[in-house]
Amino acid sequence: MTKRSETDFDAIVIGAGHNGLVTAAYLARHGLSTLLIEARSDVGGTAASEQYGGATVNICNCDHLTFRTTPIAEELNLSAHGLQYIDVEPPQINGDWTTEKFWPLWHDVDRTIDELAVAHPDSVDGYRQFANTAIPVARLILEAAANPPTRGSLLSTVIRRGGRGVASMLRMSRMSAADVMRQFFDNEAVIGPAMVEGPVVWGLSPETPGTGLGAISYALRHVGTLGRPVGGSGMLPEALKQSFLAAGGFLRTSTRVVGVICEGSRVSAVQTGDGATVTARIVVSACDPQRTFVQWLKNPPAKANSLVNRWKSHTAGEGYESKIDAITNTPPVLNAFTNSLTNHQTTGSTIIVSPSLAELHRGSQLMREGKTMPRMALLANTPSNIDDTIVTPGKNVFSLEALYTPYSFTDGWESIDEPERWLRQFGSLVQPGFMDSIEQWRVLTPSHYESQFHLPKGHATSFGGGPLAAFMGSTPELTRYHTPIKGLYLTGAATFPGAGVWGSSGRNAALTIIKEMG
């Protein structure tokens, strides 16, 4: 592709996580000469996979749900670049430490209710009411996130859906997630796993006001089809990379950005750690906004002062998620399913194990004190059960994610005693001998995510404003993707909608740029 003579590139995208890749691919396909810069040796960030113990393991416990509700795969022709999905059914198995009863949540609501009737019959009527209320909210949020959020686009979504879910969404957004669920359930064994997949994944207590939309995690699994890429989560960023390159994009890996330069009222160039200065009309940061505005931005115009000062005073969060990858010679089988006719243990479903609501609330406080909960909030799966391409015959890949594991852990992360405690806790729920079947294992803690993935204090900044913030357009750099500096844009997990492997913020940023270019 011929580059513009007045600049080295039309656009530079900083950060090749999945949102940065999406933005770069759309810009390149639109005909812009686009350079994608990544500090690591390959793309994908925490959505990537890597080799460990002769197997392919995912950096994060990445079930792909919301990404599959977007048109990105079709628009970027990702299947032609190797992306294939395995549908995961049931998408989730829920359990708790108190009852040690486990029940599968299926894509189909009625099938889920049939299973719930066996484990927790007192919650069946409540689940029907929950589904009737929360599913329209989930559909509304997914549709609203599918395009750049403006008041007009969001109002159009509401009108198109006949207003379904709006009142419930507004009411939920003002409540805590725990209080939303208490409207439908008295049984904490049913409430807890939804909280683990909601506010706890965000590092918040389920009792926190304003987290109410985190209560729709069950509903999302009834609306979208959860799946995993054949070959591991990293096949998604790999397909995005190939789509970008096929469109004429330019990729530089192992390259750190040290500056974003402004001239007058607009962005003009990016400086890299090897001393290069690369000019462009457009710069998109798919990295931490605070790092972008406080550490990298050079000579910003006066109209950006309030933005820069706001981010200077912003208190950065600390990481709170850890993940164990293990290679085993026997897959785990939940004791609760040993005699199950439905044989759920043969799936690769993610298993949620939740403490009580009181423990989760106390756990969020302990995390701030640098401590962990006695009974951990866990997400476990054996992805090799449904994808034999990621491991050699006779072996299994087991994944265990633990939440509320503080970056500033008082005992330090040099020892493996604490991660081994999580493994043994999960081992108490499965068949005897599972711990002995583990041949090797590793742990990624917040400190590892900082050192290996350039996440400040191991924390992946995520968008916390919700749909209402997008509607109001507050913090426009996060909800509208553009900044007061002409040509400088944001995308990534910190921008709307931002959660998990979604990709909508990457697509929305690209569409915003293309529209504003005229």
Protein backbone atom coordinates (compact mmCIF):
# COMPACT_ATOMS: atom_id res chain seq x y z
CA MET A 1 0.00 0.00 0.00
CA THR A 2 1.29 3.44 -0.89
CA LYS A 3 1.84 5.61 2.17
CA ARG A 4 0.93 9.31 2.34
CA SER A 5 3.87 11.58 1.55
CA GLU A 6 3.33 14.11 4.36
CA THR A 7 3.39 11.46 7.13
CA ASP A 8 4.96 8.05 7.49
CA PHE A 9 1.50 6.50 8.07
CA ASP A 10 -2.10 7.55 8.05
CA ALA A 11 -2.68 5.88 11.42
CA ILE A 12 -0.66 4.33 14.24
CA VAL A 13 -2.34 1.99 16.73
CA ILE A 14 -0.46 1.43 19.99
CA GLY A 15 -1.07 -1.94 21.61
CA ALA A 16 -1.97 -5.18 19.84
CA GLY A 17 -4.42 -6.62 22.31
CA HIS A 18 -7.58 -7.84 20.67
CA ASN A 19 -9.19 -4.37 20.62
CA GLY A 20 -6.10 -2.74 19.14
CA LEU A 21 -6.00 -5.46 16.51
CA VAL A 22 -9.66 -4.92 15.66
CA THR A 23 -9.21 -1.16 15.29
CA ALA A 24 -6.08 -1.57 13.18
CA ALA A 25 -7.72 -4.15 10.90
CA TYR A 26 -10.76 -1.95 10.24
CA LEU A 27 -8.58 1.08 9.50
CA ALA A 28 -6.36 -0.88 7.14
CA ARG A 29 -9.35 -2.36 5.34
CA HIS A 30 -10.72 1.17 4.94
CA GLY A 31 -7.60 2.02 2.97
CA LEU A 32 -5.53 3.79 5.62
CA SER A 33 -1.84 2.97 5.80
CA THR A 34 -1.76 1.68 9.37
CA LEU A 35 1.11 0.78 11.68
CA LEU A 36 0.37 -1.41 14.71
CA ILE A 37 2.97 -1.25 17.50
CA GLU A 38 3.20 -3.90 20.24
CA ALA A 39 5.68 -4.03 23.13
CA ARG A 40 5.55 -7.83 23.43
CA SER A 41 7.01 -10.25 20.92
CA ASP A 42 3.59 -11.19 19.57
CA VAL A 43 0.03 -9.94 19.55
CA GLY A 44 -3.02 -10.70 21.67
CA GLY A 45 -2.20 -9.44 25.15
CA THR A 46 -4.12 -11.37 27.78
CA ALA A 47 -6.44 -12.79 25.09
CA ALA A 48 -3.47 -14.73 23.69
CA SER A 49 -2.33 -18.29 24.24
CA GLU A 50 1.18 -19.65 24.69
CA GLN A 51 3.05 -22.90 25.04
CA TYR A 52 3.55 -24.47 28.45
CA GLY A 53 4.45 -28.05 29.33
CA GLY A 54 4.05 -29.21 25.74
CA ALA A 55 0.49 -27.82 25.55
CA THR A 56 -1.30 -24.63 24.54
CA VAL A 57 -2.60 -22.67 27.51
CA ASN A 58 -4.60 -19.44 27.56
CA ILE A 59 -3.20 -16.37 29.29
CA CYS A 60 -6.60 -15.73 30.85
CA ASN A 61 -9.60 -17.96 31.38
CA CYS A 62 -11.12 -16.59 28.19
CA ASP A 63 -14.56 -17.90 27.31
CA HIS A 64 -15.65 -15.98 24.22
CA LEU A 65 -19.26 -14.90 24.52
CA THR A 66 -19.77 -11.21 23.81
CA PHE A 67 -17.31 -11.23 20.88
CA ARG A 68 -19.58 -13.72 19.12
CA THR A 69 -22.51 -11.31 19.38
CA THR A 70 -20.63 -8.77 17.21
CA PRO A 71 -20.25 -8.76 13.39
CA ILE A 72 -16.46 -8.52 13.65
CA ALA A 73 -15.66 -12.09 12.60
CA GLU A 74 -17.76 -11.75 9.45
CA GLU A 75 -16.69 -8.21 8.58
CA LEU A 76 -12.99 -9.04 8.93
CA ASN A 77 -13.42 -12.51 7.36
CA LEU A 78 -11.68 -14.17 10.29
CA SER A 79 -12.70 -17.69 9.27
CA ALA A 80 -10.49 -17.28 6.20
CA HIS A 81 -7.63 -16.56 8.59
CA GLY A 82 -8.06 -19.68 10.70
CA LEU A 83 -10.67 -18.78 13.31
CA GLN A 84 -13.09 -21.60 14.13
CA TYR A 85 -15.22 -21.85 17.26
CA ILE A 86 -16.33 -24.79 19.36
CA ASP A 87 -19.68 -24.12 21.01
CA VAL A 88 -19.52 -24.87 24.75
CA GLU A 89 -22.65 -26.49 26.17
CA PRO A 90 -23.45 -26.05 28.92
CA PRO A 91 -21.59 -22.74 28.90
CA GLN A 92 -21.21 -22.79 32.68
CA ILE A 93 -21.56 -25.02 35.74
CA ASN A 94 -22.41 -23.20 38.97
CA GLY A 95 -21.55 -24.31 42.48
CA ASP A 96 -20.83 -23.02 45.95
CA TRP A 97 -18.69 -23.98 48.92
CA THR A 98 -21.57 -24.20 51.39
CA THR A 99 -23.87 -26.76 49.74
CA GLU A 100 -21.30 -28.22 47.29
CA LYS A 101 -24.19 -28.68 44.87
CA PHE A 102 -23.46 -27.99 41.21
CA TRP A 103 -25.93 -27.23 38.44
CA PRO A 104 -25.33 -26.55 34.75
CA LEU A 105 -26.50 -23.34 33.15
CA TRP A 106 -27.50 -24.08 29.56
CA HIS A 107 -28.08 -21.68 26.69
CA ASP A 108 -31.70 -22.83 26.80
CA VAL A 109 -33.64 -21.36 29.73
CA ASP A 110 -36.03 -24.29 30.18
CA ARG A 111 -33.21 -26.82 30.23
CA THR A 112 -31.44 -24.72 32.87
CA ILE A 113 -34.58 -24.61 35.01
CA ASP A 114 -34.96 -28.41 34.76
CA GLU A 115 -31.41 -28.82 36.12
CA LEU A 116 -31.92 -26.17 38.79
CA ALA A 117 -35.01 -28.01 39.98
CA VAL A 118 -32.78 -30.94 40.94
CA ALA A 119 -30.11 -28.95 42.83
CA HIS A 120 -32.12 -26.02 44.21
CA PRO A 121 -35.87 -26.52 43.67
CA ASP A 122 -36.67 -23.49 45.84
CA SER A 123 -35.16 -21.22 43.15
CA VAL A 124 -37.06 -22.40 40.07
CA ASP A 125 -39.83 -19.79 40.14
CA GLY A 126 -37.32 -17.06 40.87
CA TYR A 127 -35.18 -18.11 37.92
CA ARG A 128 -38.14 -17.82 35.55
CA GLN A 129 -38.80 -14.31 36.82
CA PHE A 130 -35.11 -13.47 36.61
CA ALA A 131 -34.88 -14.69 33.01
CA ASN A 132 -37.97 -12.75 31.96
CA THR A 133 -36.50 -9.57 33.45
CA ALA A 134 -32.78 -9.90 32.73
CA ILE A 135 -32.75 -11.35 29.19
CA PRO A 136 -34.29 -8.21 27.61
CA VAL A 137 -31.70 -6.13 29.51
CA ALA A 138 -28.87 -8.31 28.19
CA ARG A 139 -30.16 -8.01 24.63
CA LEU A 140 -30.48 -4.25 24.96
CA ILE A 141 -26.91 -3.87 26.26
CA LEU A 142 -25.42 -6.10 23.58
CA GLU A 143 -27.25 -4.25 20.82
CA ALA A 144 -26.34 -0.83 22.25
CA ALA A 145 -22.65 -1.83 22.36
CA ALA A 146 -22.65 -2.95 18.73
CA ASN A 147 -22.08 0.57 17.37
CA PRO A 148 -20.38 3.77 18.55
CA PRO A 149 -22.52 5.07 21.42
CA THR A 150 -24.23 8.40 20.86
CA ARG A 151 -27.50 9.57 22.30
CA GLY A 152 -29.06 9.14 18.89
CA SER A 153 -27.78 5.60 18.37
CA LEU A 154 -28.77 4.51 21.86
CA LEU A 155 -32.23 6.03 21.52
CA SER A 156 -32.60 4.26 18.18
CA THR A 157 -31.74 0.98 19.88
CA VAL A 158 -34.35 1.60 22.55
CA ILE A 159 -37.00 2.50 19.95
CA ARG A 160 -36.10 -0.49 17.77
CA ARG A 161 -36.55 -2.80 20.74
CA GLY A 162 -39.86 -1.21 21.65
CA GLY A 163 -38.43 -0.06 24.96
CA ARG A 164 -38.04 -3.64 26.20
CA GLY A 165 -35.55 -3.85 29.04
CA VAL A 166 -35.06 -0.09 29.46
CA ALA A 167 -36.89 0.34 32.77
CA SER A 168 -35.23 -2.76 34.22
CA MET A 169 -31.80 -1.61 33.02
CA LEU A 170 -32.23 1.81 34.64
CA ARG A 171 -33.44 0.28 37.89
CA MET A 172 -30.66 -2.32 38.01
CA SER A 173 -27.94 0.19 37.23
CA ARG A 174 -28.65 2.07 40.47
CA MET A 175 -28.64 -1.06 42.66
CA SER A 176 -25.95 -3.42 43.87
CA ALA A 177 -25.67 -6.69 41.98
CA ALA A 178 -26.46 -8.61 45.17
CA ASP A 179 -29.67 -6.63 45.70
CA VAL A 180 -30.74 -7.24 42.11
CA MET A 181 -30.42 -10.98 42.62
CA ARG A 182 -32.18 -10.85 46.00
CA GLN A 183 -35.28 -9.67 44.15
CA PHE A 184 -35.53 -13.12 42.62
CA PHE A 185 -33.69 -15.54 44.93
CA ASP A 186 -33.38 -16.29 48.63
CA ASN A 187 -30.80 -19.01 48.02
CA GLU A 188 -27.21 -17.74 48.05
CA ALA A 189 -26.05 -20.91 46.32
CA VAL A 190 -27.81 -19.55 43.21
CA ILE A 191 -26.84 -15.90 43.72
CA GLY A 192 -23.14 -16.45 44.45
CA PRO A 193 -21.88 -17.80 41.10
CA ALA A 194 -23.58 -14.91 39.28
CA MET A 195 -21.69 -12.51 41.53
CA VAL A 196 -18.38 -14.23 40.80
CA GLU A 197 -19.00 -13.76 37.07
CA GLY A 198 -20.13 -10.17 37.66
CA PRO A 199 -18.76 -7.67 40.21
CA VAL A 200 -16.12 -10.05 41.63
CA VAL A 201 -14.54 -10.35 38.17
CA TRP A 202 -14.40 -6.54 38.22
CA GLY A 203 -12.67 -6.61 41.61
CA LEU A 204 -15.70 -5.18 43.43
CA SER A 205 -17.94 -6.37 46.24
CA PRO A 206 -21.36 -7.60 45.05
CA GLU A 207 -22.82 -5.20 47.62
CA THR A 208 -21.36 -2.15 45.85
CA PRO A 209 -24.09 0.28 44.70
CA GLY A 210 -24.10 0.76 40.94
CA THR A 211 -22.93 -2.77 40.11
CA GLY A 212 -26.46 -4.03 39.43
CA LEU A 213 -25.92 -4.74 35.74
CA GLY A 214 -23.27 -7.24 36.81
CA ALA A 215 -26.18 -9.45 37.86
CA ILE A 216 -27.08 -10.31 34.24
CA SER A 217 -24.23 -12.78 33.74
CA TYR A 218 -26.62 -15.74 33.64
CA ALA A 219 -28.85 -13.92 31.13
CA LEU A 220 -25.92 -13.22 28.79
CA ARG A 221 -25.36 -16.96 28.46
CA HIS A 222 -28.98 -17.40 27.39
CA VAL A 223 -28.64 -14.66 24.76
CA GLY A 224 -25.19 -15.31 23.29
CA THR A 225 -23.56 -18.59 22.30
CA LEU A 226 -20.40 -19.17 24.33
CA GLY A 227 -17.49 -20.77 22.55
CA ARG A 228 -13.74 -21.24 22.41
CA PRO A 229 -11.50 -20.96 19.37
CA VAL A 230 -10.07 -24.23 18.10
CA GLY A 231 -6.42 -24.14 19.13
CA GLY A 232 -6.91 -21.85 22.12
CA SER A 233 -8.04 -18.32 22.82
CA GLY A 234 -5.00 -16.97 21.00
CA MET A 235 -6.40 -18.05 17.66
CA LEU A 236 -8.66 -14.99 17.76
CA PRO A 237 -5.84 -12.40 17.95
CA GLU A 238 -3.85 -14.48 15.47
CA ALA A 239 -6.74 -14.35 12.97
CA LEU A 240 -7.13 -10.61 13.60
CA LYS A 241 -3.42 -10.15 12.94
CA GLN A 242 -3.63 -12.03 9.66
CA SER A 243 -6.69 -10.03 8.60
CA PHE A 244 -4.81 -6.81 9.38
CA LEU A 245 -1.71 -7.88 7.44
CA ALA A 246 -3.82 -9.09 4.50
CA ALA A 247 -5.34 -5.60 4.32
CA GLY A 248 -1.87 -4.11 3.94
CA GLY A 249 -1.22 -3.25 7.56
CA PHE A 250 2.26 -2.91 9.05
CA LEU A 251 3.16 -4.59 12.37
CA ARG A 252 6.08 -3.86 14.70
CA THR A 253 6.43 -6.13 17.73
CA SER A 254 8.98 -5.97 20.57
CA THR A 255 8.72 -2.20 20.30
CA ARG A 256 7.95 0.03 23.29
CA VAL A 257 6.26 3.39 22.86
CA VAL A 258 7.79 6.18 24.98
CA GLY A 259 6.03 9.25 23.58
CA VAL A 260 2.98 10.56 21.72
CA ILE A 261 3.94 13.93 20.23
CA CYS A 262 1.60 16.83 19.55
CA GLU A 263 2.12 19.80 17.25
CA GLY A 264 -0.30 22.66 17.73
CA SER A 265 -3.80 21.30 18.25
CA ARG A 266 -3.21 17.82 16.90
CA VAL A 267 -1.20 14.65 17.32
CA SER A 268 1.73 14.31 14.98
CA ALA A 269 3.96 11.34 15.83
CA VAL A 270 4.86 8.44 18.09
CA GLN A 271 8.28 7.94 19.65
CA THR A 272 9.57 4.42 20.33
CA GLY A 273 12.16 3.12 22.74
CA ASP A 274 14.67 2.47 19.96
CA GLY A 275 14.87 6.19 19.22
CA ALA A 276 12.56 6.25 16.21
CA THR A 277 9.94 8.94 15.60
CA VAL A 278 7.10 7.83 13.34
CA THR A 279 4.67 10.42 12.02
CA ALA A 280 0.94 9.93 11.48
CA ARG A 281 -2.28 11.89 11.15
CA ILE A 282 -4.06 9.57 13.58
CA VAL A 283 -2.83 7.84 16.73
CA VAL A 284 -4.98 5.33 18.60
CA SER A 285 -3.93 4.11 22.04
CA ALA A 286 -5.26 0.70 22.99
CA CYS A 287 -3.29 0.89 26.24
CA ASP A 288 -3.90 2.21 29.73
CA PRO A 289 -5.31 5.78 29.41
CA GLN A 290 -3.33 7.08 32.38
CA ARG A 291 -0.08 5.93 30.81
CA THR A 292 -1.17 7.45 27.51
CA PHE A 293 -2.02 10.91 28.87
CA VAL A 294 0.41 11.22 31.78
CA GLN A 295 3.56 9.35 30.69
CA TRP A 296 3.51 9.44 26.89
CA LEU A 297 1.82 12.67 25.83
CA LYS A 298 4.34 15.35 24.80
CA ASN A 299 3.50 19.04 24.26
CA PRO A 300 -0.30 18.68 24.44
CA PRO A 301 -2.40 21.72 23.44
CA ALA A 302 -3.88 23.89 26.18
CA LYS A 303 -7.39 22.59 25.51
CA ALA A 304 -6.23 19.14 26.69
CA ASN A 305 -4.99 20.41 30.07
CA SER A 306 -8.13 19.46 31.99
CA LEU A 307 -8.04 15.97 30.52
CA VAL A 308 -4.37 15.48 31.40
CA ASN A 309 -4.86 16.84 34.92
CA ARG A 310 -7.86 14.58 35.46
CA TRP A 311 -5.80 11.52 34.57
CA LYS A 312 -2.86 12.73 36.67
CA SER A 313 -5.13 12.68 39.71
CA HIS A 314 -6.68 9.35 38.75
CA THR A 315 -5.96 6.58 41.25
CA ALA A 316 -4.85 3.49 39.39
CA GLY A 317 -6.32 0.20 40.46
CA GLU A 318 -4.36 -2.90 41.43
CA GLY A 319 -4.66 -6.33 39.89
CA TYR A 320 -6.72 -8.95 41.69
CA GLU A 321 -6.86 -11.99 39.38
CA SER A 322 -4.51 -14.96 39.25
CA LYS A 323 -4.49 -18.03 37.04
CA ILE A 324 -3.04 -21.50 37.38
CA ASP A 325 -2.28 -23.66 34.34
CA ALA A 326 -1.68 -27.35 34.96
CA ILE A 327 -0.84 -30.36 32.83
CA THR A 328 -2.52 -33.50 34.20
CA ASN A 329 -2.77 -37.14 33.21
CA THR A 330 -6.39 -37.34 34.45
CA PRO A 331 -9.12 -34.70 33.98
CA PRO A 332 -10.95 -33.55 37.12
CA VAL A 333 -14.45 -34.93 37.73
CA LEU A 334 -16.69 -33.10 40.19
CA ASN A 335 -17.80 -35.34 43.05
CA ALA A 336 -21.31 -33.95 42.59
CA PHE A 337 -21.37 -35.36 39.04
CA THR A 338 -19.71 -38.73 39.66
CA ASN A 339 -23.03 -40.54 39.36
CA SER A 340 -24.73 -38.00 37.10
CA LEU A 341 -26.65 -39.39 34.17
CA THR A 342 -26.01 -36.22 32.20
CA ASN A 343 -22.23 -36.65 32.59
CA HIS A 344 -21.40 -32.95 32.61
CA GLN A 345 -17.82 -33.63 33.57
CA THR A 346 -17.02 -34.62 29.98
CA THR A 347 -17.53 -31.00 28.86
CA GLY A 348 -15.05 -28.19 28.91
CA SER A 349 -17.51 -25.93 30.70
CA THR A 350 -16.21 -23.33 33.13
CA ILE A 351 -17.02 -24.33 36.71
CA ILE A 352 -17.78 -21.50 39.13
CA VAL A 353 -17.22 -22.10 42.84
CA SER A 354 -18.54 -19.30 45.02
CA PRO A 355 -18.28 -18.46 48.71
CA SER A 356 -21.26 -16.83 50.45
CA LEU A 357 -22.21 -13.20 49.78
CA ALA A 358 -20.85 -12.21 53.18
CA GLU A 359 -17.54 -13.89 52.35
CA LEU A 360 -17.37 -12.16 48.97
CA HIS A 361 -18.02 -8.78 50.56
CA ARG A 362 -15.43 -9.43 53.25
CA GLY A 363 -13.07 -10.77 50.57
CA SER A 364 -13.13 -7.44 48.74
CA GLN A 365 -12.07 -5.77 52.00
CA LEU A 366 -9.36 -8.36 52.68
CA MET A 367 -8.00 -7.78 49.18
CA ARG A 368 -7.46 -4.10 50.00
CA GLU A 369 -5.55 -5.24 53.09
CA GLY A 370 -3.32 -7.44 50.94
CA LYS A 371 -4.96 -10.69 52.05
CA THR A 372 -6.97 -13.48 50.42
CA MET A 373 -10.23 -15.15 51.41
CA PRO A 374 -10.24 -18.41 53.36
CA ARG A 375 -12.63 -19.93 50.79
CA MET A 376 -11.68 -18.64 47.35
CA ALA A 377 -13.86 -17.57 44.43
CA LEU A 378 -12.72 -19.93 41.66
CA LEU A 379 -13.31 -20.46 37.94
CA ALA A 380 -12.05 -23.79 36.64
CA ASN A 381 -12.14 -25.63 33.34
CA THR A 382 -10.42 -28.34 31.35
CA PRO A 383 -10.38 -26.92 27.80
CA SER A 384 -8.67 -30.00 26.39
CA ASN A 385 -11.88 -31.95 27.06
CA ILE A 386 -13.42 -30.31 24.00
CA ASP A 387 -10.31 -29.32 22.02
CA ASP A 388 -7.72 -32.05 21.56
CA THR A 389 -5.56 -29.78 19.37
CA ILE A 390 -4.10 -28.01 22.40
CA VAL A 391 -2.48 -31.03 24.09
CA THR A 392 -0.77 -34.31 23.31
CA PRO A 393 -2.81 -37.55 23.60
CA GLY A 394 -3.21 -38.78 27.16
CA LYS A 395 -2.64 -35.35 28.69
CA ASN A 396 -5.04 -32.64 29.85
CA VAL A 397 -4.87 -28.88 30.24
CA PHE A 398 -6.48 -27.70 33.46
CA SER A 399 -7.10 -24.02 34.21
CA LEU A 400 -7.94 -22.48 37.59
CA GLU A 401 -8.59 -18.76 38.01
CA ALA A 402 -8.72 -17.26 41.51
CA LEU A 403 -10.26 -13.86 42.28
CA TYR A 404 -9.54 -11.26 44.94
CA THR A 405 -5.84 -12.16 44.84
CA PRO A 406 -4.22 -8.77 45.58
CA TYR A 407 -1.26 -7.32 43.73
CA SER A 408 0.06 -6.08 47.09
CA PHE A 409 -0.17 -9.52 48.71
CA THR A 410 1.23 -9.25 52.23
CA ASP A 411 2.94 -12.64 52.03
CA GLY A 412 4.43 -11.87 48.62
CA TRP A 413 4.06 -13.88 45.43
CA GLU A 414 7.55 -15.40 45.53
CA SER A 415 6.19 -18.49 47.31
CA ILE A 416 3.76 -20.94 45.68
CA ASP A 417 2.10 -21.81 49.00
CA GLU A 418 -0.94 -19.60 48.38
CA PRO A 419 -1.61 -20.75 44.79
CA GLU A 420 -1.17 -24.35 45.88
CA ARG A 421 -3.86 -23.73 48.51
CA TRP A 422 -6.31 -22.80 45.72
CA LEU A 423 -5.45 -25.99 43.85
CA ARG A 424 -6.05 -28.09 46.94
CA GLN A 425 -9.32 -26.33 47.62
CA PHE A 426 -10.58 -27.21 44.16
CA GLY A 427 -9.12 -30.71 44.55
CA SER A 428 -11.45 -31.26 47.51
CA LEU A 429 -14.42 -31.01 45.13
CA VAL A 430 -13.26 -33.61 42.60
CA GLN A 431 -12.29 -37.26 42.52
CA PRO A 432 -9.54 -38.51 44.89
CA GLY A 433 -6.11 -38.51 43.35
CA PHE A 434 -6.60 -35.47 41.13
CA MET A 435 -3.77 -33.58 42.84
CA ASP A 436 -1.46 -36.53 42.25
CA SER A 437 -2.38 -36.46 38.55
CA ILE A 438 -0.87 -32.99 38.13
CA GLU A 439 2.47 -33.37 36.36
CA GLN A 440 3.43 -29.70 36.33
CA TRP A 441 1.80 -26.37 36.95
CA ARG A 442 2.49 -22.65 36.96
CA VAL A 443 0.75 -19.56 38.28
CA LEU A 444 0.31 -16.07 36.83
CA THR A 445 -0.35 -13.54 39.59
CA PRO A 446 -0.94 -9.78 39.28
CA SER A 447 2.80 -9.26 39.57
CA HIS A 448 3.33 -11.53 36.56
CA TYR A 449 0.69 -9.68 34.55
CA GLU A 450 2.57 -6.47 35.29
CA SER A 451 6.03 -7.72 34.37
CA GLN A 452 5.06 -9.86 31.38
CA PHE A 453 2.04 -8.03 29.92
CA HIS A 454 2.78 -4.39 30.82
CA LEU A 455 -0.37 -4.02 32.92
CA PRO A 456 0.24 -1.35 35.60
CA LYS A 457 0.22 -3.14 38.97
CA GLY A 458 -1.16 -6.17 37.14
CA HIS A 459 -4.47 -4.44 36.53
CA ALA A 460 -6.23 -4.37 33.16
CA THR A 461 -8.14 -1.08 33.33
CA SER A 462 -11.74 -1.76 32.33
CA PHE A 463 -14.64 0.55 31.52
CA GLY A 464 -16.70 0.99 34.68
CA GLY A 465 -19.32 3.49 33.58
CA GLY A 466 -21.93 1.18 32.08
CA PRO A 467 -24.48 1.98 29.35
CA LEU A 468 -25.76 5.10 31.13
CA ALA A 469 -22.32 6.71 31.07
CA ALA A 470 -22.13 5.93 27.36
CA PHE A 471 -25.55 7.50 26.85
CA MET A 472 -24.57 10.67 28.73
CA GLY A 473 -21.19 10.87 26.99
CA SER A 474 -19.31 11.49 30.22
CA THR A 475 -15.52 10.99 29.95
CA PRO A 476 -15.78 11.23 26.13
CA GLU A 477 -12.30 9.80 25.66
CA LEU A 478 -13.72 6.53 27.09
CA THR A 479 -17.29 6.66 25.78
CA ARG A 480 -16.77 8.42 22.44
CA TYR A 481 -13.16 7.29 21.80
CA HIS A 482 -11.89 10.74 20.72
CA THR A 483 -9.93 13.30 22.76
CA PRO A 484 -9.53 17.11 22.73
CA ILE A 485 -6.35 16.53 20.72
CA LYS A 486 -7.20 16.26 17.05
CA GLY A 487 -6.29 12.86 15.67
CA LEU A 488 -5.73 11.19 19.07
CA TYR A 489 -8.17 8.41 19.97
CA LEU A 490 -8.54 5.67 22.58
CA THR A 491 -9.78 2.12 22.42
CA GLY A 492 -9.30 -1.01 24.52
CA ALA A 493 -10.68 -2.41 27.75
CA ALA A 494 -10.83 1.01 29.41
CA THR A 495 -13.33 2.27 26.82
CA PHE A 496 -16.98 1.36 26.36
CA PRO A 497 -18.02 -1.49 26.58
CA GLY A 498 -14.60 -2.92 27.35
CA ALA A 499 -15.39 -6.10 29.29
CA GLY A 500 -13.59 -9.37 28.54
CA VAL A 501 -13.01 -10.56 24.99
CA TRP A 502 -15.64 -8.38 23.34
CA GLY A 503 -13.95 -6.35 20.61
CA SER A 504 -16.77 -3.80 20.34
CA SER A 505 -14.65 -0.94 21.63
CA GLY A 506 -12.06 -1.72 18.96
CA ARG A 507 -14.69 -1.71 16.22
CA ASN A 508 -16.46 1.34 17.62
CA ALA A 509 -13.22 3.33 17.77
CA ALA A 510 -12.42 2.47 14.16
CA LEU A 511 -15.92 3.42 12.96
CA THR A 512 -15.68 6.70 14.91
CA ILE A 513 -12.34 7.53 13.29
CA ILE A 514 -13.59 6.69 9.81
CA LYS A 515 -16.72 8.82 10.30
CA GLU A 516 -14.80 11.80 11.70
CA MET A 517 -12.36 11.62 8.79
CA GLY A 518 -15.35 12.18 6.49
